[in-house]
XYZ file of C-alpha atoms in Angstrom:
242
model
C 169.910 80.715 127.487
C 173.568 80.865 128.290
C 174.823 82.004 131.720
C 178.124 83.929 131.019
C 178.847 84.850 134.625
C 177.723 82.681 137.506
C 178.369 85.188 140.148
C 176.337 87.979 138.648
C 173.881 85.790 136.744
C 174.571 87.634 133.511
C 173.035 85.682 130.667
C 172.517 85.791 126.873
C 169.454 84.695 124.942
C 168.586 85.049 121.256
C 165.228 86.848 121.122
C 165.009 87.290 117.333
C 167.095 86.103 114.435
C 170.615 87.399 115.016
C 169.547 89.584 117.958
C 170.752 88.692 121.437
C 169.486 89.971 124.781
C 172.240 90.384 127.375
C 170.744 90.478 130.843
C 172.165 91.137 134.285
C 169.853 90.822 137.319
C 170.529 93.222 140.240
C 169.112 93.996 143.631
C 168.415 97.746 144.235
C 168.121 98.817 147.828
C 164.566 99.896 148.551
C 163.324 98.831 145.081
C 163.800 95.045 145.134
C 164.891 93.116 142.076
C 165.644 94.735 138.806
C 167.553 94.010 135.610
C 169.652 95.698 132.893
C 169.526 94.565 129.253
C 171.660 95.254 126.258
C 170.909 93.983 122.775
C 173.503 92.709 120.369
C 172.730 92.540 116.619
C 175.209 90.223 114.960
C 175.909 91.113 111.283
C 178.583 92.331 108.947
C 178.569 95.502 110.961
C 177.504 94.348 114.429
C 175.714 96.739 116.775
C 175.308 96.912 120.542
C 172.253 98.777 121.791
C 172.761 100.092 125.345
C 176.198 99.767 126.972
C 175.126 99.138 130.540
C 176.507 101.210 133.432
C 180.275 101.728 133.434
C 180.847 99.389 136.401
C 178.905 96.634 134.590
C 181.226 96.831 131.572
C 183.307 93.678 132.416
C 180.096 91.602 132.680
C 178.657 92.883 129.420
C 181.957 92.511 127.563
C 182.154 88.910 128.808
C 178.643 88.304 127.521
C 179.278 89.860 124.141
C 182.437 87.767 123.817
C 180.296 84.675 124.197
C 178.696 85.543 120.863
C 181.334 87.370 118.888
C 184.747 89.015 119.539
C 184.063 92.414 121.128
C 186.590 94.091 118.816
C 184.353 93.265 115.859
C 181.590 95.677 117.011
C 180.914 98.465 114.507
C 178.362 100.567 116.348
C 177.740 101.352 120.016
C 174.162 102.621 120.058
C 171.771 103.941 122.645
C 168.397 105.599 123.128
C 169.437 108.617 125.187
C 172.208 109.924 127.463
C 172.010 108.081 130.791
C 174.470 105.851 132.747
C 172.743 102.537 131.874
C 172.354 103.633 128.239
C 175.870 104.838 127.459
C 177.855 104.848 130.729
C 180.598 102.581 129.368
C 180.573 104.013 125.851
C 184.259 104.968 125.906
C 185.204 101.594 127.285
C 183.563 100.003 124.277
C 185.184 102.388 121.891
C 188.523 101.352 123.309
C 187.987 97.616 122.941
C 186.363 97.931 119.510
C 188.740 100.217 117.555
C 186.528 100.289 114.402
C 183.410 101.215 116.295
C 181.527 104.521 116.430
C 178.830 105.837 118.800
C 175.437 105.623 117.056
C 172.746 107.968 118.344
C 170.207 110.595 117.344
C 171.212 113.956 115.934
C 170.254 115.852 119.154
C 172.339 113.483 121.387
C 175.243 113.933 119.054
C 174.944 117.737 119.064
C 174.374 118.312 122.831
C 176.415 115.518 124.492
C 178.103 112.744 122.581
C 180.358 114.950 120.317
C 181.964 116.047 123.557
C 181.651 113.040 125.842
C 182.775 110.324 123.470
C 186.392 109.558 122.614
C 185.477 109.244 118.898
C 182.963 111.278 116.845
C 179.448 109.829 116.752
C 177.454 108.690 113.743
C 174.306 110.760 114.124
C 171.031 109.556 112.688
C 168.156 111.801 111.627
C 164.569 110.851 112.230
C 163.541 107.880 110.002
C 167.113 107.516 108.691
C 167.955 103.895 107.758
C 171.334 102.240 108.306
C 172.239 98.793 106.820
C 174.256 96.472 108.984
C 174.369 93.728 106.330
C 171.459 91.322 106.476
C 169.825 93.455 109.186
C 168.955 97.226 108.888
C 167.951 99.643 111.570
C 165.903 102.791 111.376
C 166.166 105.660 113.914
C 162.907 107.057 115.318
C 163.103 110.323 117.123
C 160.968 110.276 120.332
C 161.874 113.375 122.403
C 160.858 113.063 126.054
C 159.326 109.590 125.535
C 159.694 108.452 128.229
C 162.366 111.081 129.090
C 165.225 113.103 127.720
C 165.111 115.584 124.810
C 167.434 113.441 122.749
C 165.525 110.183 123.223
C 164.812 107.894 120.257
C 164.624 104.246 119.331
C 165.875 101.802 116.682
C 163.622 99.623 114.609
C 165.324 96.551 113.171
C 163.482 95.861 109.959
C 164.442 92.274 109.048
C 163.016 90.863 112.346
C 160.470 93.632 113.086
C 162.189 94.277 116.427
C 161.746 97.613 118.147
C 164.647 98.401 120.410
C 162.410 100.362 122.759
C 164.658 101.422 125.596
C 162.895 102.384 128.861
C 159.392 101.797 127.457
C 157.685 98.859 129.242
C 160.144 98.786 132.106
C 159.401 95.784 134.321
C 160.652 95.301 137.853
C 161.994 92.046 139.013
C 165.320 90.154 138.638
C 164.015 86.735 137.662
C 161.880 87.261 134.523
C 162.037 85.153 131.373
C 164.225 86.364 128.534
C 161.172 86.729 126.245
C 157.511 86.471 126.968
C 154.167 86.684 125.194
C 152.387 87.414 128.461
C 151.083 90.901 129.341
C 153.884 93.404 130.175
C 151.750 96.496 130.141
C 150.229 95.897 133.557
C 153.591 95.240 135.308
C 155.295 98.067 133.541
C 152.523 100.501 134.426
C 152.671 99.340 137.992
C 156.377 100.017 138.065
C 155.781 103.494 136.511
C 153.163 104.371 139.127
C 155.610 103.461 141.920
C 158.591 105.335 140.365
C 157.309 107.672 137.653
C 160.127 108.121 135.145
C 157.987 109.498 132.326
C 158.223 113.165 131.354
C 154.532 113.131 130.340
C 155.176 115.017 127.209
C 151.987 116.260 125.524
C 153.236 114.522 122.348
C 153.294 111.024 123.891
C 150.230 109.854 121.997
C 151.623 111.013 118.644
C 155.014 109.526 119.271
C 153.565 106.157 120.354
C 151.412 106.173 117.243
C 154.610 106.692 115.175
C 156.231 103.758 116.870
C 153.114 101.652 116.431
C 153.094 102.363 112.672
C 156.313 100.305 112.415
C 154.268 97.152 113.411
C 156.851 95.521 115.578
C 156.496 91.925 116.501
C 159.234 91.889 119.143
C 159.863 94.650 121.728
C 163.412 94.652 123.061
C 162.876 96.224 126.491
C 165.831 97.544 128.481
C 164.552 96.361 131.813
C 162.726 93.055 132.240
C 161.601 90.562 129.570
C 161.685 91.151 125.871
C 158.157 90.615 124.420
C 156.715 88.988 121.361
C 153.306 89.726 119.870
C 151.283 92.513 118.310
C 153.580 95.381 119.246
C 151.384 98.068 117.540
C 148.440 97.056 119.714
C 150.554 97.143 122.827
C 152.025 100.548 122.012
C 148.589 101.988 121.449
C 147.463 100.485 124.766
C 150.338 102.242 126.499
C 149.218 105.492 124.835
C 145.720 104.961 126.239
C 147.055 104.344 129.664
C 149.202 107.460 129.662
C 146.210 109.551 128.658
C 144.233 108.639 131.751
């Protein structure tokens, strides 16, 4: 793991082949430690998933630059429209002049075509996009855990599911990647601060995600996880149904 900013503790760690977790630990008043992760896929057409909040942009840019020049980014992607997902989108578009926003068709239609300084590249459900050696597939997941436009990216070469706010873990000092249980701590966090919409389609959507058989879950908050991702996603569905 490389510390890219000693003051903030921002760090970079490769969690799958060519996929880097950028992590910044923070303290949130009344909520204790927390963290924000972005994921950088390095390839012919490199992709950043999650931008981080706008005020965190200098830290994330510094971290990206420790792996590749930021201006080489081709896609700035995110799960849904929220500050920590795409708050610094336009800052990234400015420093990476060949880049485009990458999001689901709903996000493009209702928000990003207006909010972004360049037109987005919308992805339909199950649409595949080659980055070079890696390829990502967009999976619509409306309201899972929240937001109509929500969806996730599955990176096929490494079987990595970029799963956004699913399996959010509290704490600011967690390992970059773990094989230990993350369902219990993520469910404990959800019960304290319930950020799920509780869509009636959660079980069906989680089954769709499980069908991709991920072996790495790239979580936005807390550790990334390695193991039987399909089994863990089905366990989350069971927990949500209680």
